[in-house]
Amino acid sequence: MDFRLTTHRSGSIGELWTLSWPMIVASAANCLLLFIDRIVLSYYSREAFNISVECFPWYIGFWFTFFSLIGATEIFVGQYNGAKNFRKIGPIVWQMIWFSLSTYVIFVPVCVYCVGHMLAHPTADAVGYMRIVLLYTPISFITFAALGSFFVGRGKTKFITLLNLVTTIENAILDIILVFGYCGCPRLGVLGAGYATLISQITVFFISLAVFLSRFNRKKYRTSEIRFDLSQLRSCLSVGVPYAIASSINCFAFALVIKVLSSCCSFDEFTIFGITHSFYTTLMFFGDGVSRGVSALCSNYIGAQKYEFISLVLRSSLKLQSIFGSIILFISLFLAKGLIHVAFPLANTFVQSGALSLIFLAGICLLLDGIMMYLQSTLLSAGDTKFIMITNLATFLLLVVLPAYIGITRFGLYSKFLWYLFNLESITRISIFYSRYHSNKWRAIKIM
């Protein structure tokens, strides 16, 4: 008998697209939030724009470390949902809500004692902006990792889209008001961008919590069972920790690379990297959204013991990526010049031409990273996080961090060299993950 989360044929493009498009829109809204921040700041000053670029890798480091760990709840929710063990879903989500709150034990000391040492240019504005960003991060863990897993793991992805759209719209409005000082507010510059995001994150937190605790969800999924359960927490951590370790080391290593780049290259050269990286982060929404759809489908199929549909899901994801890849390459080849001119008006001719020459490499990286994420999500849905950890650590440290440090400090190789390294590492991960998937060793992993 067919096992379906949608009305479409199991494993088909239609099924994957039905689950993925809300996550694509949600991820696009999240990427757009970051892009709007940078656009608003680029109109304010180049210094403010570069502060956001320099702080971003550190934020992403903390975000992916704990999101990877807390987001592992989605695997449990998906497998419980596939196995029809609905009443186990609410309690497992609550364990990660409590864990998310506990991360303030880490974030508060980092904000007080470490931020000034993390940045290459620790100005008052840069330190203040970084502290605001880090202090709202645990709130976003609850909303998009813990509570988000409750919705995505059951295939209810449209609600996450709504949350991200609310965040993006509210953040965009507050960005303009607080950065430039409209509507009677003080002119806060880069600090205003941080406060705008903080306020919008608090808003969607209360919305998501209210829906999670609705009468229907309390009855069917026991979402009102808030009791801390150490054994359940350990189960989540056993799956999430290996993936989180890899994400943590990779992201913080990337932050150090950016710090070295910022210290060694010129102001214009760093702006060039910031523009191309903004292009990449703005358009990574498609791969991120489809990978969440792949993970949701595969975890449900594994829970229902329907392994035969997983290869169909992966094949459908590659077809969707080929369509998106064509669009990305068209943008990078024919539309990038106009977009750079409009989005970054304060950049001089040297910066704009330099960024334009690297957009194609960033587009190739987007295409490759999408394929890599789909394979990784397939393995992740089975709980194969230790293999993912080892692979990601080895490839990133050996193929990106080490050669990047040598290239930047010894040979003066900057933005273009980094993008070549990113692409090489993506190709390597694709090869390794495909080999692991083809071996079927992930099928032997049991987490329930």
mmCIF file of C-alpha atoms in Angstrom, residues 19-366:
data_model
loop_
_atom_site.group_PDB
_atom_site.id
_atom_site.type_symbol
_atom_site.label_atom_id
_atom_site.label_comp_id
_atom_site.label_asym_id
_atom_site.label_seq_id
_atom_site.Cartn_x
_atom_site.Cartn_y
_atom_site.Cartn_z
ATOM 1 C CA LEU A 19 6.188 19.608 1.018
ATOM 2 C CA SER A 20 9.166 21.663 -0.132
ATOM 3 C CA TRP A 21 7.670 24.806 -1.634
ATOM 4 C CA PRO A 22 6.478 26.172 1.732
ATOM 5 C CA MET A 23 9.975 25.502 3.114
ATOM 6 C CA ILE A 24 11.515 27.141 0.028
ATOM 7 C CA VAL A 25 9.379 30.226 0.592
ATOM 8 C CA ALA A 26 10.239 30.136 4.310
ATOM 9 C CA SER A 27 13.948 29.816 3.590
ATOM 10 C CA ALA A 28 13.694 32.509 0.893
ATOM 11 C CA ALA A 29 12.077 34.814 3.432
ATOM 12 C CA ASN A 30 14.891 34.067 5.871
ATOM 13 C CA CYS A 31 17.551 34.696 3.208
ATOM 14 C CA LEU A 32 15.695 37.833 2.149
ATOM 15 C CA LEU A 33 15.760 39.001 5.770
ATOM 16 C CA LEU A 34 19.550 38.810 5.744
ATOM 17 C CA PHE A 35 19.714 40.416 2.306
ATOM 18 C CA ILE A 36 17.438 43.284 3.334
ATOM 19 C CA ASP A 37 19.621 43.856 6.390
ATOM 20 C CA ARG A 38 22.678 44.161 4.171
ATOM 21 C CA ILE A 39 20.939 46.297 1.546
ATOM 22 C CA VAL A 40 19.644 48.740 4.160
ATOM 23 C CA LEU A 41 23.089 48.888 5.772
ATOM 24 C CA SER A 42 24.804 49.329 2.389
ATOM 25 C CA TYR A 43 22.645 52.437 1.827
ATOM 26 C CA TYR A 44 23.547 53.619 5.326
ATOM 27 C CA SER A 45 27.340 53.192 5.009
ATOM 28 C CA ARG A 46 29.943 50.746 3.695
ATOM 29 C CA GLU A 47 31.331 50.443 7.215
ATOM 30 C CA ALA A 48 27.966 49.251 8.534
ATOM 31 C CA PHE A 49 27.668 46.786 5.632
ATOM 32 C CA ASN A 50 31.121 45.311 6.341
ATOM 33 C CA ILE A 51 30.287 44.983 10.046
ATOM 34 C CA SER A 52 27.315 42.774 9.141
ATOM 35 C CA VAL A 53 29.501 40.697 6.787
ATOM 36 C CA GLU A 54 32.201 40.193 9.436
ATOM 37 C CA CYS A 55 29.705 39.280 12.176
ATOM 38 C CA PHE A 56 27.692 36.916 9.973
ATOM 39 C CA PRO A 57 30.058 33.866 10.094
ATOM 40 C CA TRP A 58 30.135 33.965 13.906
ATOM 41 C CA TYR A 59 26.350 34.148 14.080
ATOM 42 C CA ILE A 60 26.054 31.302 11.581
ATOM 43 C CA GLY A 61 28.586 29.317 13.601
ATOM 44 C CA PHE A 62 26.452 29.479 16.740
ATOM 45 C CA TRP A 63 23.240 29.112 14.759
ATOM 46 C CA PHE A 64 24.214 25.960 12.840
ATOM 47 C CA THR A 65 25.890 24.377 15.861
ATOM 48 C CA PHE A 66 22.746 24.416 17.964
ATOM 49 C CA PHE A 67 20.226 24.306 15.103
ATOM 50 C CA SER A 68 21.851 21.087 13.874
ATOM 51 C CA LEU A 69 21.572 19.633 17.368
ATOM 52 C CA ILE A 70 18.083 20.869 18.239
ATOM 53 C CA GLY A 71 16.795 20.339 14.701
ATOM 54 C CA ALA A 72 17.523 16.606 15.036
ATOM 55 C CA THR A 73 14.123 16.539 16.770
ATOM 56 C CA GLU A 74 12.682 16.623 13.256
ATOM 57 C CA ILE A 75 14.031 13.105 12.640
ATOM 58 C CA PHE A 76 12.214 11.775 15.718
ATOM 59 C CA VAL A 77 8.995 13.636 14.877
ATOM 60 C CA GLY A 78 9.095 12.314 11.306
ATOM 61 C CA GLN A 79 9.752 8.713 12.309
ATOM 62 C CA TYR A 80 7.145 8.813 15.109
ATOM 63 C CA ASN A 81 4.657 10.316 12.656
ATOM 64 C CA GLY A 82 5.420 7.643 10.053
ATOM 65 C CA ALA A 83 5.002 4.911 12.680
ATOM 66 C CA LYS A 84 1.725 6.521 13.934
ATOM 67 C CA ASN A 85 3.169 7.058 17.443
ATOM 68 C CA PHE A 86 1.601 10.505 17.630
ATOM 69 C CA ARG A 87 1.532 10.851 21.424
ATOM 70 C CA LYS A 88 5.317 10.654 21.641
ATOM 71 C CA ILE A 89 5.768 13.758 19.491
ATOM 72 C CA GLY A 90 4.873 16.549 21.938
ATOM 73 C CA PRO A 91 7.118 15.385 24.800
ATOM 74 C CA ILE A 92 10.169 14.960 22.543
ATOM 75 C CA VAL A 93 9.721 18.513 21.225
ATOM 76 C CA TRP A 94 9.571 19.883 24.778
ATOM 77 C CA GLN A 95 12.966 18.393 25.605
ATOM 78 C CA MET A 96 14.533 20.568 22.919
ATOM 79 C CA ILE A 97 12.561 23.636 23.990
ATOM 80 C CA TRP A 98 14.155 23.297 27.426
ATOM 81 C CA PHE A 99 17.537 22.654 25.865
ATOM 82 C CA SER A 100 17.176 25.765 23.681
ATOM 83 C CA LEU A 101 16.540 27.907 26.767
ATOM 84 C CA SER A 102 19.564 26.387 28.492
ATOM 85 C CA THR A 103 21.868 27.716 25.746
ATOM 86 C CA TYR A 104 21.679 31.156 27.380
ATOM 87 C CA VAL A 105 24.215 29.714 29.830
ATOM 88 C CA ILE A 106 26.645 29.813 26.894
ATOM 89 C CA PHE A 107 25.449 32.884 25.023
ATOM 90 C CA VAL A 108 25.450 35.356 27.929
ATOM 91 C CA PRO A 109 29.139 34.802 28.861
ATOM 92 C CA VAL A 110 30.131 34.885 25.183
ATOM 93 C CA CYS A 111 28.380 38.239 24.772
ATOM 94 C CA VAL A 112 30.042 39.687 27.881
ATOM 95 C CA TYR A 113 33.595 38.357 27.571
ATOM 96 C CA CYS A 114 34.304 37.030 24.072
ATOM 97 C CA VAL A 115 32.748 39.223 21.381
ATOM 98 C CA GLY A 116 35.552 41.795 21.391
ATOM 99 C CA HIS A 117 38.107 39.065 20.674
ATOM 100 C CA MET A 118 36.098 37.419 17.901
ATOM 101 C CA LEU A 119 36.129 40.341 15.463
ATOM 102 C CA ALA A 120 39.054 41.654 13.431
ATOM 103 C CA HIS A 121 37.732 45.212 13.854
ATOM 104 C CA PRO A 122 35.993 45.328 17.291
ATOM 105 C CA THR A 123 34.503 48.822 17.083
ATOM 106 C CA ALA A 124 31.746 49.807 19.497
ATOM 107 C CA ASP A 125 29.106 49.365 16.784
ATOM 108 C CA ALA A 126 30.464 45.963 15.711
ATOM 109 C CA VAL A 127 30.586 44.638 19.279
ATOM 110 C CA GLY A 128 27.129 46.017 20.083
ATOM 111 C CA TYR A 129 25.611 44.534 16.923
ATOM 112 C CA MET A 130 27.178 41.136 17.584
ATOM 113 C CA ARG A 131 25.870 41.065 21.161
ATOM 114 C CA ILE A 132 22.312 41.846 20.060
ATOM 115 C CA VAL A 133 22.460 39.118 17.409
ATOM 116 C CA LEU A 134 23.721 36.489 19.863
ATOM 117 C CA LEU A 135 21.170 37.348 22.553
ATOM 118 C CA TYR A 136 18.152 36.681 20.303
ATOM 119 C CA THR A 137 19.602 33.465 18.860
ATOM 120 C CA PRO A 138 18.248 31.058 21.565
ATOM 121 C CA ILE A 139 14.755 32.435 20.930
ATOM 122 C CA SER A 140 15.072 31.536 17.258
ATOM 123 C CA PHE A 141 16.255 28.028 18.259
ATOM 124 C CA ILE A 142 12.936 27.447 20.007
ATOM 125 C CA THR A 143 10.872 28.846 17.143
ATOM 126 C CA PHE A 144 12.562 27.386 14.080
ATOM 127 C CA ALA A 145 14.454 24.332 15.405
ATOM 128 C CA ALA A 146 12.404 22.869 18.283
ATOM 129 C CA LEU A 147 8.880 24.040 17.429
ATOM 130 C CA GLY A 148 9.729 24.049 13.716
ATOM 131 C CA SER A 149 10.532 20.329 13.922
ATOM 132 C CA PHE A 150 7.018 19.676 15.232
ATOM 133 C CA PHE A 151 5.503 21.097 12.059
ATOM 134 C CA VAL A 152 8.069 20.060 9.427
ATOM 135 C CA GLY A 153 8.452 16.492 10.733
ATOM 136 C CA ARG A 154 4.694 15.949 10.231
ATOM 137 C CA GLY A 155 4.759 17.483 6.771
ATOM 138 C CA LYS A 156 2.960 20.671 7.924
ATOM 139 C CA THR A 157 5.409 23.020 6.274
ATOM 140 C CA LYS A 158 3.116 25.897 5.333
ATOM 141 C CA PHE A 159 3.024 27.218 8.899
ATOM 142 C CA ILE A 160 6.813 27.664 8.856
ATOM 143 C CA THR A 161 6.372 29.700 5.682
ATOM 144 C CA LEU A 162 3.954 31.999 7.479
ATOM 145 C CA LEU A 163 6.360 32.475 10.385
ATOM 146 C CA ASN A 164 9.241 33.399 8.105
ATOM 147 C CA LEU A 165 7.122 35.808 6.080
ATOM 148 C CA VAL A 166 5.966 37.557 9.262
ATOM 149 C CA THR A 167 9.570 37.794 10.463
ATOM 150 C CA THR A 168 10.839 39.157 7.149
ATOM 151 C CA ILE A 169 8.131 41.788 6.694
ATOM 152 C CA GLU A 170 8.346 43.007 10.290
ATOM 153 C CA ASN A 171 12.140 43.019 10.188
ATOM 154 C CA ALA A 172 12.256 44.963 6.904
ATOM 155 C CA ILE A 173 9.953 47.685 8.231
ATOM 156 C CA LEU A 174 11.814 47.957 11.532
ATOM 157 C CA ASP A 175 15.188 47.929 9.714
ATOM 158 C CA ILE A 176 14.360 51.110 7.825
ATOM 159 C CA ILE A 177 12.841 52.811 10.881
ATOM 160 C CA LEU A 178 15.626 51.963 13.346
ATOM 161 C CA VAL A 179 18.684 52.161 11.073
ATOM 162 C CA PHE A 180 17.822 55.580 9.621
ATOM 163 C CA GLY A 181 15.839 56.927 12.592
ATOM 164 C CA TYR A 182 12.359 57.421 11.146
ATOM 165 C CA CYS A 183 9.020 57.776 13.013
ATOM 166 C CA GLY A 184 10.648 59.570 15.920
ATOM 167 C CA CYS A 185 13.149 56.789 16.644
ATOM 168 C CA PRO A 186 16.858 57.556 17.120
ATOM 169 C CA ARG A 187 19.236 56.904 14.209
ATOM 170 C CA LEU A 188 20.823 53.619 15.380
ATOM 171 C CA GLY A 189 22.724 52.510 12.262
ATOM 172 C CA VAL A 190 23.945 48.907 12.405
ATOM 173 C CA LEU A 191 22.566 48.505 15.938
ATOM 174 C CA GLY A 192 19.106 49.255 14.552
ATOM 175 C CA ALA A 193 19.380 46.230 12.244
ATOM 176 C CA GLY A 194 20.128 44.046 15.277
ATOM 177 C CA TYR A 195 17.190 45.398 17.288
ATOM 178 C CA ALA A 196 14.847 44.972 14.302
ATOM 179 C CA THR A 197 15.666 41.275 14.081
ATOM 180 C CA LEU A 198 15.363 40.818 17.856
ATOM 181 C CA ILE A 199 11.837 42.247 17.921
ATOM 182 C CA SER A 200 10.677 40.208 14.904
ATOM 183 C CA GLN A 201 12.071 36.982 16.428
ATOM 184 C CA ILE A 202 10.144 37.542 19.667
ATOM 185 C CA THR A 203 6.931 38.071 17.673
ATOM 186 C CA VAL A 204 7.076 34.761 15.788
ATOM 187 C CA PHE A 205 8.131 32.898 18.938
ATOM 188 C CA PHE A 206 4.826 33.721 20.626
ATOM 189 C CA ILE A 207 2.854 32.881 17.456
ATOM 190 C CA SER A 208 4.481 29.442 17.047
ATOM 191 C CA LEU A 209 4.135 28.596 20.752
ATOM 192 C CA ALA A 210 0.415 29.454 20.712
ATOM 193 C CA VAL A 211 -0.242 27.137 17.746
ATOM 194 C CA PHE A 212 1.885 24.347 19.248
ATOM 195 C CA LEU A 213 -0.230 24.504 22.426
ATOM 196 C CA SER A 214 -3.579 24.554 20.619
ATOM 197 C CA ARG A 215 -6.342 22.254 21.911
ATOM 198 C CA PHE A 216 -6.053 19.878 18.936
ATOM 199 C CA ASN A 217 -2.290 19.498 19.316
ATOM 200 C CA ARG A 218 -2.533 19.052 23.081
ATOM 201 C CA LYS A 219 -4.988 16.186 22.619
ATOM 202 C CA LYS A 220 -3.382 14.346 19.691
ATOM 203 C CA TYR A 221 0.327 14.994 20.259
ATOM 204 C CA ARG A 222 0.462 15.735 24.023
ATOM 205 C CA THR A 223 2.058 19.135 23.436
ATOM 206 C CA SER A 224 1.077 20.232 26.952
ATOM 207 C CA GLU A 225 3.383 17.601 28.506
ATOM 208 C CA ILE A 226 6.187 19.977 29.459
ATOM 209 C CA ARG A 227 7.958 17.610 31.877
ATOM 210 C CA PHE A 228 11.736 17.387 31.487
ATOM 211 C CA ASP A 229 12.762 13.823 30.590
ATOM 212 C CA LEU A 230 16.496 13.133 30.670
ATOM 213 C CA SER A 231 16.231 9.843 28.761
ATOM 214 C CA GLN A 232 14.386 11.506 25.876
ATOM 215 C CA LEU A 233 16.867 14.354 25.844
ATOM 216 C CA ARG A 234 19.733 11.867 25.655
ATOM 217 C CA SER A 235 18.074 10.171 22.673
ATOM 218 C CA CYS A 236 17.873 13.477 20.822
ATOM 219 C CA LEU A 237 21.408 14.449 21.736
ATOM 220 C CA SER A 238 22.815 11.081 20.640
ATOM 221 C CA VAL A 239 21.580 11.814 17.120
ATOM 222 C CA GLY A 240 22.107 15.562 17.079
ATOM 223 C CA VAL A 241 25.507 15.960 18.789
ATOM 224 C CA PRO A 242 27.708 14.430 16.036
ATOM 225 C CA TYR A 243 26.064 16.586 13.373
ATOM 226 C CA ALA A 244 26.285 19.636 15.656
ATOM 227 C CA ILE A 245 29.996 19.049 16.285
ATOM 228 C CA ALA A 246 30.717 19.020 12.568
ATOM 229 C CA SER A 247 28.575 22.113 11.974
ATOM 230 C CA SER A 248 30.203 23.906 14.894
ATOM 231 C CA ILE A 249 33.799 23.302 13.875
ATOM 232 C CA ASN A 250 33.111 24.011 10.208
ATOM 233 C CA CYS A 251 31.232 27.252 10.852
ATOM 234 C CA PHE A 252 33.673 28.629 13.386
ATOM 235 C CA ALA A 253 36.595 27.631 11.169
ATOM 236 C CA PHE A 254 34.884 29.557 8.360
ATOM 237 C CA ALA A 255 34.494 32.534 10.715
ATOM 238 C CA LEU A 256 38.232 32.431 11.386
ATOM 239 C CA VAL A 257 38.928 32.310 7.647
ATOM 240 C CA ILE A 258 36.775 35.422 7.204
ATOM 241 C CA LYS A 259 38.597 37.090 10.093
ATOM 242 C CA VAL A 260 41.962 36.320 8.424
ATOM 243 C CA LEU A 261 40.607 37.589 5.091
ATOM 244 C CA SER A 262 39.368 40.796 6.716
ATOM 245 C CA SER A 263 42.740 41.330 8.414
ATOM 246 C CA CYS A 264 44.892 40.674 5.335
ATOM 247 C CA CYS A 265 42.998 42.061 2.361
ATOM 248 C CA SER A 266 41.984 45.611 1.445
ATOM 249 C CA PHE A 267 38.653 47.198 2.359
ATOM 250 C CA ASP A 268 37.536 46.946 -1.296
ATOM 251 C CA GLU A 269 38.565 43.288 -1.584
ATOM 252 C CA PHE A 270 36.596 42.374 1.512
ATOM 253 C CA THR A 271 33.568 44.222 0.141
ATOM 254 C CA ILE A 272 33.869 42.152 -3.048
ATOM 255 C CA PHE A 273 33.685 38.967 -1.001
ATOM 256 C CA GLY A 274 30.783 40.406 0.995
ATOM 257 C CA ILE A 275 28.776 41.101 -2.184
ATOM 258 C CA THR A 276 29.358 37.635 -3.700
ATOM 259 C CA HIS A 277 28.649 35.972 -0.365
ATOM 260 C CA SER A 278 25.419 37.989 -0.116
ATOM 261 C CA PHE A 279 24.448 36.638 -3.572
ATOM 262 C CA TYR A 280 25.106 33.090 -2.364
ATOM 263 C CA THR A 281 23.292 33.389 0.972
ATOM 264 C CA THR A 282 20.304 35.124 -0.613
ATOM 265 C CA LEU A 283 19.775 32.366 -3.192
ATOM 266 C CA MET A 284 20.547 29.314 -1.050
ATOM 267 C CA PHE A 285 16.865 29.206 -0.066
ATOM 268 C CA PHE A 286 15.947 26.650 -2.743
ATOM 269 C CA GLY A 287 18.481 24.012 -1.704
ATOM 270 C CA ASP A 288 17.700 24.592 1.961
ATOM 271 C CA GLY A 289 13.941 24.297 1.429
ATOM 272 C CA VAL A 290 14.081 21.175 -0.737
ATOM 273 C CA SER A 291 16.544 19.509 1.653
ATOM 274 C CA ARG A 292 14.023 20.031 4.489
ATOM 275 C CA GLY A 293 11.385 18.408 2.294
ATOM 276 C CA VAL A 294 13.713 15.480 1.547
ATOM 277 C CA SER A 295 14.409 15.028 5.256
ATOM 278 C CA ALA A 296 10.706 15.144 6.192
ATOM 279 C CA LEU A 297 9.713 12.594 3.548
ATOM 280 C CA CYS A 298 12.616 10.215 4.142
ATOM 281 C CA SER A 299 12.234 10.202 7.944
ATOM 282 C CA ASN A 300 8.527 9.394 7.572
ATOM 283 C CA TYR A 301 9.263 6.624 5.065
ATOM 284 C CA ILE A 302 11.906 5.165 7.378
ATOM 285 C CA GLY A 303 9.459 5.241 10.295
ATOM 286 C CA ALA A 304 6.874 3.477 8.123
ATOM 287 C CA GLN A 305 9.512 0.985 6.837
ATOM 288 C CA LYS A 306 8.940 2.139 3.231
ATOM 289 C CA TYR A 307 12.573 2.304 2.095
ATOM 290 C CA GLU A 308 11.700 1.763 -1.564
ATOM 291 C CA PHE A 309 10.416 5.353 -1.859
ATOM 292 C CA ILE A 310 13.620 7.017 -0.644
ATOM 293 C CA SER A 311 15.478 6.631 -3.948
ATOM 294 C CA LEU A 312 12.471 8.171 -5.708
ATOM 295 C CA VAL A 313 12.586 11.169 -3.359
ATOM 296 C CA LEU A 314 16.287 11.680 -4.019
ATOM 297 C CA ARG A 315 15.771 11.416 -7.775
ATOM 298 C CA SER A 316 12.966 13.974 -7.614
ATOM 299 C CA SER A 317 15.178 16.373 -5.643
ATOM 300 C CA LEU A 318 17.880 16.218 -8.319
ATOM 301 C CA LYS A 319 15.327 17.034 -11.024
ATOM 302 C CA LEU A 320 14.153 20.071 -9.068
ATOM 303 C CA GLN A 321 17.757 21.170 -8.533
ATOM 304 C CA SER A 322 18.486 21.018 -12.274
ATOM 305 C CA ILE A 323 15.618 23.463 -12.889
ATOM 306 C CA PHE A 324 16.771 25.828 -10.160
ATOM 307 C CA GLY A 325 20.389 25.523 -11.311
ATOM 308 C CA SER A 326 19.425 26.737 -14.778
ATOM 309 C CA ILE A 327 17.747 29.797 -13.261
ATOM 310 C CA ILE A 328 20.769 30.553 -11.063
ATOM 311 C CA LEU A 329 23.195 30.331 -13.955
ATOM 312 C CA PHE A 330 20.979 32.624 -16.056
ATOM 313 C CA ILE A 331 20.943 35.206 -13.239
ATOM 314 C CA SER A 332 24.712 35.005 -12.722
ATOM 315 C CA LEU A 333 25.458 35.365 -16.426
ATOM 316 C CA PHE A 334 22.912 37.959 -17.555
ATOM 317 C CA LEU A 335 21.346 39.806 -14.605
ATOM 318 C CA ALA A 336 24.121 40.056 -12.030
ATOM 319 C CA LYS A 337 25.586 43.354 -13.261
ATOM 320 C CA GLY A 338 22.334 45.257 -12.912
ATOM 321 C CA LEU A 339 21.537 43.655 -9.556
ATOM 322 C CA ILE A 340 24.932 44.592 -8.102
ATOM 323 C CA HIS A 341 24.590 48.175 -9.286
ATOM 324 C CA VAL A 342 21.126 48.553 -7.728
ATOM 325 C CA ALA A 343 21.773 46.624 -4.494
ATOM 326 C CA PHE A 344 25.193 48.101 -3.674
ATOM 327 C CA PRO A 345 25.167 51.692 -4.937
ATOM 328 C CA LEU A 346 27.993 52.856 -2.647
ATOM 329 C CA ALA A 347 30.431 50.303 -4.092
ATOM 330 C CA ASN A 348 32.987 51.800 -6.491
ATOM 331 C CA THR A 349 33.660 50.534 -10.034
ATOM 332 C CA PHE A 350 36.527 48.273 -8.923
ATOM 333 C CA VAL A 351 34.342 46.576 -6.313
ATOM 334 C CA GLN A 352 31.370 46.134 -8.646
ATOM 335 C CA SER A 353 33.476 44.664 -11.466
ATOM 336 C CA GLY A 354 35.343 42.418 -9.028
ATOM 337 C CA ALA A 355 32.114 41.085 -7.574
ATOM 338 C CA LEU A 356 30.653 40.537 -11.035
ATOM 339 C CA SER A 357 33.622 38.358 -12.027
ATOM 340 C CA LEU A 358 32.954 36.022 -9.076
ATOM 341 C CA ILE A 359 29.172 35.717 -9.225
ATOM 342 C CA PHE A 360 29.365 32.776 -11.652
ATOM 343 C CA LEU A 361 31.576 30.824 -9.225
ATOM 344 C CA ALA A 362 29.094 31.527 -6.432
ATOM 345 C CA GLY A 363 26.284 30.272 -8.698
ATOM 346 C CA ILE A 364 28.128 26.991 -9.359
ATOM 347 C CA CYS A 365 28.605 26.632 -5.614
ATOM 348 C CA LEU A 366 24.860 27.042 -5.081
#
